[in-house]
Coordinates of C-alpha atoms in Angstrom, one line a residue:
M1 CA -47.9 4.7 5.0
F2 CA -45.7 1.6 5.8
T3 CA -45.8 -1.5 3.7
I4 CA -43.8 -4.8 3.8
S5 CA -44.1 -7.2 0.9
A6 CA -42.6 -10.7 1.1
R7 CA -42.0 -12.8 -2.0
L8 CA -40.6 -16.3 -1.5
N9 CA -39.7 -16.9 -5.2
P10 CA -37.1 -15.5 -5.0
D11 CA -37.0 -15.0 -1.2
V12 CA -37.1 -11.2 -1.1
I13 CA -38.5 -8.8 1.4
N14 CA -39.1 -5.2 0.3
I15 CA -39.6 -2.5 3.0
H16 CA -41.1 0.8 2.1
P17 CA -40.7 3.7 2.7
P18 CA -37.2 3.5 4.1
Q19 CA -37.5 7.0 5.7
L20 CA -39.8 5.6 8.4
F21 CA -36.8 3.8 10.0
G22 CA -34.7 6.9 10.4
P23 CA -31.4 6.8 12.3
F24 CA -32.5 3.9 14.4
A25 CA -32.6 1.5 11.5
A26 CA -29.4 3.1 10.1
A27 CA -27.6 2.0 13.3
H28 CA -29.2 -1.4 13.9
L29 CA -30.9 -2.8 10.8
F30 CA -27.8 -4.8 9.9
D31 CA -25.9 -4.8 13.1
F32 CA -28.4 -6.5 15.4
D33 CA -28.0 -6.1 19.2
P34 CA -30.5 -8.3 21.2
L35 CA -30.2 -5.8 24.1
V36 CA -31.6 -3.1 21.9
C37 CA -34.5 -5.1 20.4
P38 CA -35.3 -7.8 22.9
S39 CA -38.8 -8.2 21.6
S40 CA -37.5 -9.5 18.3
M41 CA -35.9 -12.6 19.8
T42 CA -39.0 -14.7 19.3
H43 CA -38.9 -13.8 15.6
L44 CA -35.2 -14.6 15.4
Q45 CA -35.9 -18.2 16.5
Q46 CA -38.3 -18.6 13.6
A47 CA -36.1 -17.2 10.9
R48 CA -36.2 -19.1 7.6
A49 CA -35.8 -16.6 4.8
T50 CA -32.5 -16.6 2.9
H51 CA -32.3 -13.3 1.1
V52 CA -33.4 -9.7 1.8
H53 CA -33.3 -6.5 -0.2
C54 CA -33.9 -3.3 1.7
H55 CA -32.6 0.2 2.3
S56 CA -29.9 1.3 4.7
F57 CA -28.3 4.7 5.4
H58 CA -24.8 6.2 5.4
S59 CA -23.8 7.9 8.6
C60 CA -24.6 11.2 6.9
G61 CA -28.2 10.1 6.2
R62 CA -27.9 9.3 2.5
P63 CA -29.9 6.1 1.5
H64 CA -27.9 3.4 -0.2
C65 CA -28.1 -0.3 -0.9
R66 CA -26.1 -2.7 1.1
R67 CA -25.8 -6.5 1.0
P68 CA -28.4 -8.1 3.2
G69 CA -27.3 -9.4 6.5
Q70 CA -23.9 -7.7 6.1
G71 CA -22.2 -7.5 9.5
H72 CA -23.8 -10.3 11.5
G73 CA -25.3 -12.6 8.8
L74 CA -29.0 -11.9 9.5
D75 CA -31.5 -13.7 7.3
G76 CA -34.8 -12.3 5.8
W77 CA -37.2 -12.9 8.8
Q78 CA -34.6 -11.6 11.2
V79 CA -34.2 -8.3 9.4
L80 CA -38.0 -8.1 9.0
S81 CA -38.5 -8.5 12.8
L82 CA -35.9 -5.9 13.5
A83 CA -37.5 -3.5 11.1
V84 CA -40.9 -3.9 12.8
S85 CA -39.4 -3.6 16.3
A86 CA -37.6 -0.5 15.2
L87 CA -40.9 1.3 14.4
P88 CA -42.2 3.7 17.1
R89 CA -45.1 2.0 19.1
S90 CA -47.4 4.7 17.9
R91 CA -47.3 3.1 14.4
R92 CA -48.2 -0.3 15.9
S93 CA -50.5 -1.3 18.7
G94 CA -49.2 -0.6 22.2
S95 CA -49.4 1.7 25.1
A96 CA -47.8 5.1 25.7
R97 CA -45.4 3.3 28.1
D98 CA -44.2 1.1 25.3
T99 CA -43.6 4.2 23.1
C100 CA -41.5 5.8 25.8
E101 CA -39.5 2.7 26.3
T102 CA -38.8 2.4 22.6
R103 CA -37.8 6.1 22.5
A104 CA -35.4 5.5 25.4
V105 CA -33.8 2.6 23.6
W106 CA -33.4 4.7 20.5
L107 CA -31.7 7.5 22.4
R108 CA -29.3 5.0 24.1
S109 CA -28.4 3.6 20.7
Q110 CA -27.6 7.1 19.3
R111 CA -25.4 7.9 22.2
S112 CA -23.5 4.7 21.8
K113 CA -22.6 5.6 18.2
R114 CA -19.2 7.2 18.5
S115 CA -17.2 9.2 16.0
A116 CA -14.4 7.9 13.8
E117 CA -12.2 9.9 11.4
L118 CA -10.8 7.9 8.4
L119 CA -7.7 9.5 6.9
V120 CA -6.7 8.2 3.5
D121 CA -3.2 8.4 2.1
G122 CA -4.5 9.1 -1.4
D123 CA -1.3 8.6 -3.4
V124 CA -1.9 4.9 -4.2
H125 CA -5.3 3.8 -3.0
S126 CA -8.3 3.0 -5.1
M127 CA -12.0 3.9 -4.8
Q128 CA -12.8 0.3 -3.9
E129 CA -10.4 0.3 -1.0
V130 CA -11.7 3.6 0.4
R131 CA -15.3 2.3 0.0
E132 CA -14.4 -0.9 1.8
A133 CA -12.7 0.9 4.7
I134 CA -15.7 3.2 5.2
G135 CA -18.1 0.3 5.0
H136 CA -16.1 -1.6 7.7
L137 CA -16.3 1.3 10.1
E138 CA -20.0 1.8 9.5
R139 CA -20.7 -1.8 10.2
Q140 CA -18.9 -1.4 13.5
R141 CA -21.4 1.4 14.3
W142 CA -18.9 4.2 14.0
S143 CA -20.2 7.6 12.8
V144 CA -17.6 8.1 10.0
S145 CA -16.1 11.2 8.6
T146 CA -13.5 10.7 5.8
K147 CA -10.6 12.9 4.7
F148 CA -8.8 12.1 1.5
F149 CA -5.3 13.5 1.0
G150 CA -4.0 13.7 -2.6
P151 CA -2.7 15.9 -5.4
P152 CA -5.1 18.8 -6.5
E153 CA -5.6 17.2 -9.9
R154 CA -7.5 14.3 -8.3
A155 CA -10.5 16.5 -7.5
R156 CA -10.7 17.5 -11.2
N157 CA -11.0 13.9 -12.3
K158 CA -14.7 13.3 -13.0
K159 CA -14.8 9.8 -11.6
W160 CA -13.1 10.9 -8.3
E161 CA -15.2 14.0 -8.1
K162 CA -18.3 12.0 -8.3
F163 CA -16.9 9.4 -5.8
F164 CA -16.1 12.2 -3.2
V165 CA -19.7 13.5 -3.4
E166 CA -21.3 10.1 -3.3
M167 CA -19.3 9.0 -0.2
D168 CA -19.4 12.4 1.5
I169 CA -15.6 12.5 1.5
S170 CA -13.7 15.7 2.4
F171 CA -10.9 16.1 -0.2
Q172 CA -7.7 17.6 1.1
P173 CA -5.4 18.8 -1.7
V174 CA -1.7 18.5 -1.2
C175 CA 0.8 20.2 -3.6
R176 CA 3.8 18.0 -4.0
S177 CA 6.2 20.8 -5.0
A178 CA 5.8 22.5 -1.7
L179 CA 8.1 20.2 0.3
P180 CA 10.8 18.8 -2.0
L181 CA 12.7 16.8 0.6
H182 CA 9.6 15.4 2.4
E183 CA 6.6 13.3 1.6
P184 CA 4.0 16.1 1.6
T185 CA 1.0 13.7 1.8
D186 CA 2.6 11.9 4.7
V187 CA 3.2 15.2 6.5
A188 CA -0.4 16.3 6.0
V189 CA -1.8 12.9 7.1
L190 CA 0.4 12.9 10.2
S191 CA -0.8 16.4 11.1
A192 CA -4.5 15.3 10.7
M193 CA -3.9 12.3 12.9
L194 CA -2.7 14.4 15.7
N195 CA -5.5 17.0 15.2
A196 CA -8.2 14.3 15.3
S197 CA -6.8 12.8 18.5
S198 CA -6.6 16.2 20.2
A199 CA -10.1 17.2 19.0
G200 CA -11.7 14.3 20.9
I201 CA -12.4 12.0 18.0
D202 CA -13.2 8.5 19.5
C203 CA -11.3 6.6 16.8
V204 CA -8.5 7.5 14.4
A205 CA -8.5 5.2 11.3
L206 CA -5.9 5.2 8.6
L207 CA -5.9 3.8 5.1
T208 CA -2.3 3.5 4.0
S209 CA 0.4 1.3 2.4
D210 CA 3.2 3.0 4.4
T211 CA 4.9 2.0 7.7
G212 CA 5.9 5.6 8.4
F213 CA 2.7 6.2 10.3
I214 CA 3.1 3.4 12.9
K215 CA 5.0 5.4 15.6
T216 CA 2.4 8.2 15.6
L217 CA -0.5 5.8 15.6
V218 CA 0.9 3.9 18.5
E219 CA 1.3 7.1 20.5
I220 CA -2.3 8.1 19.7
Q221 CA -3.4 4.7 20.9
H222 CA -1.4 5.0 24.1
S223 CA -3.1 8.3 24.8
G224 CA -6.4 6.5 25.1
T225 CA -7.9 7.1 21.6
S226 CA -9.0 4.0 19.6
C227 CA -7.0 3.4 16.4
C228 CA -7.1 1.1 13.5
A229 CA -5.3 0.7 10.1
F230 CA -6.6 -0.5 6.8
I231 CA -3.8 -2.1 4.7
P232 CA -4.1 -3.5 1.2
E233 CA -3.2 -7.2 0.9
S234 CA -0.7 -6.3 -1.9
V235 CA 1.7 -5.1 0.8
P236 CA 1.8 -7.9 3.3
A237 CA 5.1 -6.7 4.9
V238 CA 3.4 -3.4 5.8
F239 CA 0.4 -5.3 7.2
R240 CA 2.6 -7.4 9.5
S241 CA 4.6 -4.3 10.6
F242 CA 1.3 -2.7 11.9
E243 CA 0.3 -6.0 13.6
V244 CA 3.7 -6.4 15.3
A245 CA 3.3 -2.8 16.6
G246 CA 0.1 -3.9 18.3
L247 CA -2.2 -1.9 16.2
P248 CA -5.7 -3.2 15.1
T249 CA -5.2 -3.9 11.4
I250 CA -7.7 -4.8 8.7
R251 CA -6.5 -6.4 5.4
L252 CA -8.2 -5.0 2.3
Q253 CA -8.5 -7.3 -0.7
K254 CA -8.3 -5.7 -4.2
D255 CA -11.2 -6.6 -6.4
F256 CA -9.1 -8.1 -9.2
E257 CA -6.1 -9.4 -7.5
S258 CA -5.4 -13.1 -7.0
N259 CA -6.1 -14.4 -3.6
L260 CA -3.7 -17.3 -4.0
G261 CA -0.5 -15.4 -3.5
S262 CA 2.6 -14.5 -5.5
K263 CA 3.6 -16.6 -8.5
V264 CA 7.1 -15.1 -8.6
R265 CA 10.2 -16.6 -6.8
A266 CA 13.3 -14.4 -6.4
I267 CA 16.3 -16.7 -5.6
L268 CA 19.6 -15.7 -4.1
H269 CA 22.3 -18.1 -5.3
Q270 CA 25.3 -19.3 -3.2
D271 CA 27.8 -17.1 -5.1
G272 CA 25.8 -13.9 -4.4
S273 CA 24.1 -13.6 -7.7
G274 CA 20.4 -14.2 -8.2
S275 CA 17.5 -15.0 -10.6
V276 CA 13.7 -14.9 -10.8
E277 CA 11.2 -17.5 -12.0
L278 CA 7.5 -18.2 -12.1
A279 CA 6.0 -20.9 -10.0
D280 CA 2.7 -22.0 -8.4
P281 CA 1.0 -19.4 -6.3
F282 CA 2.4 -19.2 -2.8
P283 CA -0.5 -19.0 -0.2
Q284 CA -0.3 -16.4 2.4
T285 CA 0.8 -17.4 5.9
S286 CA -1.4 -16.5 8.7
S287 CA -0.2 -13.4 10.6
K288 CA -0.1 -15.3 13.9
V289 CA 2.2 -18.0 12.5
Y290 CA 4.4 -15.4 10.7
I291 CA 4.9 -13.3 13.9
S292 CA 5.7 -16.3 16.0
R293 CA 8.3 -17.6 13.6
S294 CA 9.7 -14.2 13.0
K295 CA 10.3 -13.7 16.7
V296 CA 12.2 -17.1 16.9
V297 CA 14.3 -16.3 13.9
T298 CA 15.2 -12.7 14.8
D299 CA 16.3 -13.7 18.3
F300 CA 18.5 -16.3 16.8
L301 CA 20.1 -14.0 14.2
D302 CA 20.4 -11.2 16.7
N303 CA 22.6 -13.4 19.0
L304 CA 24.9 -14.0 16.0
G305 CA 25.2 -10.3 15.2
Y306 CA 23.0 -10.2 12.1
G307 CA 20.6 -7.8 13.7
G308 CA 17.2 -8.5 15.2
Q309 CA 15.7 -5.2 14.1
G310 CA 14.7 -4.0 10.7
Y311 CA 13.7 -6.3 7.8
T312 CA 14.1 -9.9 8.8
I313 CA 14.8 -11.1 5.2
Q314 CA 17.9 -8.9 5.2
S315 CA 19.3 -10.7 8.2
I316 CA 18.3 -14.1 6.8
A317 CA 20.0 -13.5 3.4
K318 CA 23.2 -12.4 5.0
F319 CA 23.3 -15.4 7.4
W320 CA 22.6 -17.8 4.5
F321 CA 25.3 -16.3 2.3
T322 CA 27.9 -16.2 5.2
N323 CA 27.3 -19.8 6.1
N324 CA 27.3 -21.1 2.5
L325 CA 23.9 -22.8 2.8
G326 CA 23.1 -22.8 -0.9
N327 CA 20.3 -21.1 -2.7
L328 CA 17.6 -19.2 -0.8
V329 CA 14.2 -17.9 -1.9
V330 CA 14.0 -14.3 -0.7
Y331 CA 10.7 -13.4 -2.3
P332 CA 8.1 -14.1 -1.2
P333 CA 10.0 -13.4 2.1
T334 CA 7.9 -15.9 4.0
I335 CA 9.6 -18.7 2.1
G336 CA 13.0 -17.5 3.3
L337 CA 11.6 -17.1 6.8
N338 CA 10.3 -20.7 6.8
A339 CA 13.6 -22.0 5.6
M340 CA 15.4 -20.1 8.4
Y341 CA 12.9 -21.3 11.0
E342 CA 13.6 -24.9 10.1
I343 CA 17.3 -24.5 10.7
V344 CA 16.6 -22.8 14.1
S345 CA 14.1 -25.5 15.1
E346 CA 16.5 -28.3 14.4
Q347 CA 18.8 -26.9 17.1
R348 CA 21.9 -28.1 15.4
C349 CA 25.1 -27.6 17.4
A350 CA 26.8 -26.1 14.3
S351 CA 29.4 -23.4 14.6
W352 CA 27.5 -20.8 12.7
G353 CA 29.5 -17.9 11.2
R354 CA 28.9 -14.6 13.0
Y355 CA 28.3 -11.3 11.2
S356 CA 31.4 -9.2 11.2
D357 CA 31.8 -5.4 11.0
V358 CA 34.9 -6.1 9.1
C359 CA 33.0 -7.9 6.3
K360 CA 29.6 -6.3 6.0
L361 CA 27.1 -7.3 3.3
A362 CA 24.6 -5.4 1.2
F363 CA 21.5 -7.4 0.1
I364 CA 19.7 -5.9 -2.9
L365 CA 16.5 -7.0 -4.6
P366 CA 16.0 -4.9 -7.7
I367 CA 12.5 -3.8 -8.8
V368 CA 11.3 -1.9 -11.9
A369 CA 8.7 0.8 -11.9
C370 CA 5.8 -0.5 -14.0
S371 CA 2.1 -0.5 -13.8
S372 CA 0.1 -3.8 -13.7
S373 CA -3.1 -4.6 -15.5
K374 CA -5.5 -7.4 -14.5
K375 CA -3.7 -9.6 -17.0
H376 CA -0.3 -9.0 -15.3
V377 CA -1.8 -9.6 -11.8
R378 CA -3.1 -13.0 -13.0
M379 CA 0.3 -13.8 -14.5
Y380 CA 2.4 -12.8 -11.5
G381 CA 0.0 -12.9 -8.5
N382 CA 0.1 -9.2 -7.6
A383 CA 1.6 -5.9 -8.7
C384 CA 4.7 -6.1 -6.5
S385 CA 5.5 -9.5 -7.8
R386 CA 5.6 -8.2 -11.3
R387 CA 8.0 -5.4 -10.4
I388 CA 10.3 -7.9 -8.7
F389 CA 10.2 -10.3 -11.7
E390 CA 11.1 -7.4 -14.1
G391 CA 14.0 -6.6 -11.7
E392 CA 15.7 -9.8 -12.8
G393 CA 16.9 -11.1 -9.4
P394 CA 18.6 -10.3 -6.1
F395 CA 22.3 -10.1 -5.4
I396 CA 24.7 -9.6 -2.5
L397 CA 27.8 -7.3 -2.4
T398 CA 30.6 -7.2 0.1
D399 CA 31.3 -3.8 1.7
S400 CA 34.2 -1.8 0.2
L401 CA 35.0 1.7 -1.0
E402 CA 33.8 0.5 -4.5
M403 CA 30.6 -1.0 -3.3
V404 CA 28.4 1.9 -4.3
P405 CA 29.7 2.0 -7.9
Q406 CA 29.3 -1.8 -8.0
A407 CA 25.7 -1.6 -6.9
L408 CA 24.8 1.2 -9.3
N409 CA 26.4 -0.8 -12.1
R410 CA 24.3 -3.9 -11.2
L411 CA 21.2 -1.6 -11.0
G412 CA 21.8 -0.1 -14.5
Y413 CA 22.8 3.4 -13.5
L414 CA 26.5 3.1 -14.2
D415 CA 28.5 1.4 -17.0
D416 CA 31.6 1.9 -19.1
G417 CA 29.7 3.3 -22.1
L418 CA 27.2 6.2 -22.2
N419 CA 26.7 6.1 -18.4
A420 CA 30.2 6.3 -17.1
D421 CA 29.8 9.3 -14.8
L422 CA 29.4 8.3 -11.1
T423 CA 27.9 11.7 -10.0
E424 CA 25.1 11.5 -12.6
A425 CA 24.6 7.8 -11.8
M426 CA 23.9 8.7 -8.2
F427 CA 21.7 11.6 -9.3
C428 CA 19.5 9.3 -11.4
F429 CA 19.4 6.7 -8.6
V430 CA 18.3 9.1 -5.8
N431 CA 15.7 10.7 -8.1
A432 CA 14.1 7.4 -9.1
S433 CA 10.7 7.6 -7.4
Y434 CA 10.9 4.5 -5.2
N435 CA 14.5 5.1 -4.2
K436 CA 13.8 8.7 -3.3
G437 CA 10.8 7.8 -1.2
S438 CA 12.8 5.1 0.7
L439 CA 15.7 7.5 1.3
R440 CA 13.4 10.3 2.3
K441 CA 11.6 8.2 5.0
A442 CA 15.0 7.3 6.5
G443 CA 16.2 10.9 6.5
M444 CA 19.1 9.9 4.1
L445 CA 18.3 12.0 1.0
P446 CA 21.2 14.2 -0.1
I447 CA 20.8 17.9 0.9
A448 CA 22.1 21.1 -0.4
G449 CA 25.8 21.3 0.3
D450 CA 26.5 17.6 0.2
K451 CA 29.6 16.7 -1.8
V452 CA 29.9 13.7 -4.0
L453 CA 31.6 11.7 -1.3
D454 CA 28.9 12.6 1.2
V455 CA 26.2 11.3 -1.2
Q456 CA 28.3 8.1 -1.8
S457 CA 28.6 7.6 2.0
K458 CA 24.8 7.9 2.5
L459 CA 24.1 5.4 -0.3
R460 CA 26.7 3.0 1.2
T461 CA 25.0 3.2 4.6
A462 CA 21.6 2.6 3.1
F463 CA 22.7 -0.4 1.1
L464 CA 24.2 -2.0 4.2
S465 CA 21.4 -1.2 6.6
N466 CA 18.7 -3.7 7.6
D467 CA 16.4 -0.8 8.1
F468 CA 15.7 -0.9 4.3
S469 CA 13.8 -3.7 2.7
G470 CA 16.6 -4.3 0.1
L471 CA 14.2 -3.2 -2.7
W472 CA 15.8 -0.7 -4.9
Q473 CA 14.5 0.6 -8.3
R474 CA 16.7 -0.3 -11.2
Q475 CA 17.2 1.6 -14.5
K476 CA 16.4 0.2 -17.9
S477 CA 17.9 2.1 -20.8
C478 CA 17.4 -0.3 -23.7
L479 CA 15.7 1.2 -26.8
R480 CA 12.8 -1.1 -26.3
H481 CA 12.0 0.3 -22.9
S482 CA 8.8 2.5 -22.8
R483 CA 10.6 5.5 -21.3
V484 CA 13.3 5.5 -24.0
H485 CA 10.6 5.0 -26.7
L486 CA 8.7 8.0 -25.3
V487 CA 11.8 10.2 -25.5
Q488 CA 12.4 9.0 -29.1
Q489 CA 8.9 10.3 -30.0
I490 CA 9.6 13.6 -28.3
L491 CA 12.9 14.0 -30.2
V492 CA 11.3 13.2 -33.6
R493 CA 8.5 15.7 -33.0
A494 CA 11.1 18.3 -32.0
G495 CA 12.9 17.7 -35.3
V496 CA 16.2 16.7 -33.7
L497 CA 16.0 13.0 -34.6
C498 CA 15.0 11.2 -37.8
G499 CA 13.3 7.8 -37.9
V500 CA 10.5 6.6 -35.7
T501 CA 11.3 3.0 -34.9
S502 CA 14.1 1.4 -32.9
R503 CA 15.2 -0.5 -36.0
D504 CA 16.1 2.9 -37.6
I505 CA 17.9 4.3 -34.6
C506 CA 20.9 3.2 -32.5
Q507 CA 21.5 4.2 -28.9
R508 CA 24.3 6.7 -29.9
E509 CA 21.9 8.5 -32.2
V510 CA 19.3 8.9 -29.5
F511 CA 22.1 10.1 -27.2
E512 CA 23.2 12.8 -29.6
G513 CA 19.6 13.8 -30.2
M514 CA 18.9 14.2 -26.5
K515 CA 22.0 16.4 -26.1
L516 CA 20.8 18.7 -28.9
Y517 CA 17.3 18.8 -27.5
V518 CA 18.6 19.8 -24.0
R519 CA 20.7 22.6 -25.5
K520 CA 17.8 24.0 -27.5
R521 CA 15.4 23.9 -24.5
G522 CA 18.0 25.5 -22.2
L523 CA 17.8 22.5 -19.8
P524 CA 20.7 21.7 -17.3
S525 CA 23.5 19.9 -19.2
M526 CA 24.0 16.2 -18.6
Q527 CA 26.8 13.9 -19.7
T528 CA 25.2 10.5 -19.6
F529 CA 22.4 8.7 -21.5
N530 CA 20.4 8.1 -18.3
G531 CA 20.9 11.7 -17.1
L532 CA 19.6 13.2 -20.4
L533 CA 16.7 10.8 -20.4
W534 CA 15.7 11.8 -16.9
R535 CA 16.0 15.6 -17.7
I536 CA 13.8 15.4 -20.8
L537 CA 11.1 13.3 -19.2
R538 CA 11.1 15.6 -16.2
H539 CA 10.8 18.6 -18.5
T540 CA 7.7 17.1 -20.1
K541 CA 6.0 16.9 -16.7
K542 CA 7.2 20.2 -15.3
N543 CA 3.7 21.3 -14.6
D544 CA 2.7 18.1 -12.8
S545 CA 2.1 18.9 -9.2
T546 CA 2.1 15.2 -8.3
K547 CA 5.8 15.2 -8.7
T548 CA 8.2 16.2 -5.9
L549 CA 11.1 18.4 -6.8
E550 CA 14.3 16.7 -7.9
V551 CA 17.3 16.2 -5.6
E552 CA 20.2 18.1 -7.2
L553 CA 23.8 16.9 -6.5

C-alpha cells in the first residue's frame, strides 16, 4: 500500500513506505532531472511547499534520512510530484505502453549511475569529513564505494567501528612500523589509487590533507579517469595546490571551526626576528583571486632569482628581507601575498636586490605540536593558527656553516646547558613528528650510514629550500610543558624522582632522574635533556602501531 500525507502546519509531506521507490527514487528523488521525469514539469510550476521529510537511500540500498531538497533545492510539491512520477504505471492509472516507457526511463537512469571509489587518508580526518565527502559524491549520482586507510587500532574503537558499518566503509588497516622511512598510509593510498584506475572505476576520489598525492592524481586524470579531491578548509595551502594542478577540488568545512578565518598574525621583522599576535579574523580569499595574484607574484620573483616554484611565501619573505621593506605578515600567507602583489602592481622602477647564491636565506616559521579544542579554535580561528601562535614567531637566517646549529638553537633543540650535543639535537629534530613527515616526503630523511655531517648537510638544504613551507616543529622543554610533566609523573611512579609538582623539582633533578630511569630500563643512553625526554616518552608508546620507527643517527 502506498500513502502520501501532507500537513501544512508545519509544511511536511510524509511518503510511506519508502521501499516502493526502490533504486529509481534513490537516484532521482533529490537530484531531479527533467529529462528523466518530464511528466512532473507541470507540478514543478505549481510548487509552493517549503519543507519535506522523506526517505532516501545510500548507494548500497540502506535507507537513511537526508535534508529535503539537498542537491538542487527542491521544495515539497516538487519532491511529491517526483515521487509519484517515479512509481511504476501499474500502481497508477495508465496503459501498458506507459509502463514500458517508465521502465525504459528507469533502466537508462541506472546505466547513467557510474562508479566512484573514495579513498580516505585516515590519519587525520574526522567522521564528519568522511560523511560529507560520501554525501557529495552521492548527490552527484555516483555509486560510491569507500576505503578508509588507517592504523589497526581505529577499527577497535567502538565509535569508528559503528561508523564503518553505518556508512558501509571498507576499513584498510595499515601498520605504521612496517615502513620506518616512508609514510605507510600514503603508500597504501597511492597503490589503491592506481588499482582503482586500472580496474575501470569511473571516478577516483580522495579525502586528504596532503599534497603528496597530486602528481599521481594528475596522471590518473590524464589517463581518462575522472578525479576529485576533498580537502578540509583548515589546510588552505593544500586546497590551492590541488586547484593549481588543475584537479577538481571540494573544500570541506569542519563542523566547529570558525568560518571567518585565522585570528593569528605571524610577523617577520626587518631585522630577521619575528613575533605573533592576535587580531581580527582574516577572511579567506577566493581561490580565483589567489591563483591570479600568485601567478603575477611568482613570475616577478622568479625573474629576480627568488624562485617561482615551491611555496610562494618563502620567496616573498626572502625578497622582503633582502630589500629592507620593513615588517611583513607571513601568516596567514595570503596577507603577505597581497602585500607583494601591491608592490608588483605599482610597477615601480626600483632597483630591486636580486637573490644571490652567495648569500642564501632560510625562512623558518616555528610551530608546536598541540591539539585544539573548540575553545582553542574559537580563540585562534583554526587548529593550524594555534600551533603557529604557540611557535612564537618566524625568523630568517643567513646561510653559513653554522646555520643548522643556529636554527636548532632557535627551535629549542640545542643550547649551552642540558642540550649542548649537536648530534642529539639533530636526532630530536628529525624525529619530531611534523619534521619527520616533511623530510620524508622530500626524500631527505637521514638513512643508515649517514654521518653527522651528512645529516647536517640535509638539514641545511631543507632549511634553504623553497620546496618546504618553512613550518618546522619546535621543542619546548620547560617544566610546565605537558610532555615534561608527563615524564615527571613516570619518574615518580618508577621511584627515581621525589616530589610531584614543578615547584618541588628543578630541571637538573628531572634530568638526573631521567638518566637513572633509562639505565634501569636498559634504554639507549642519551646525553641531553631533550634526548632523554624523547627516549622515555617513546618507550611508553613502544606498542603503539600508529607510530613510525625512529630515525637513528
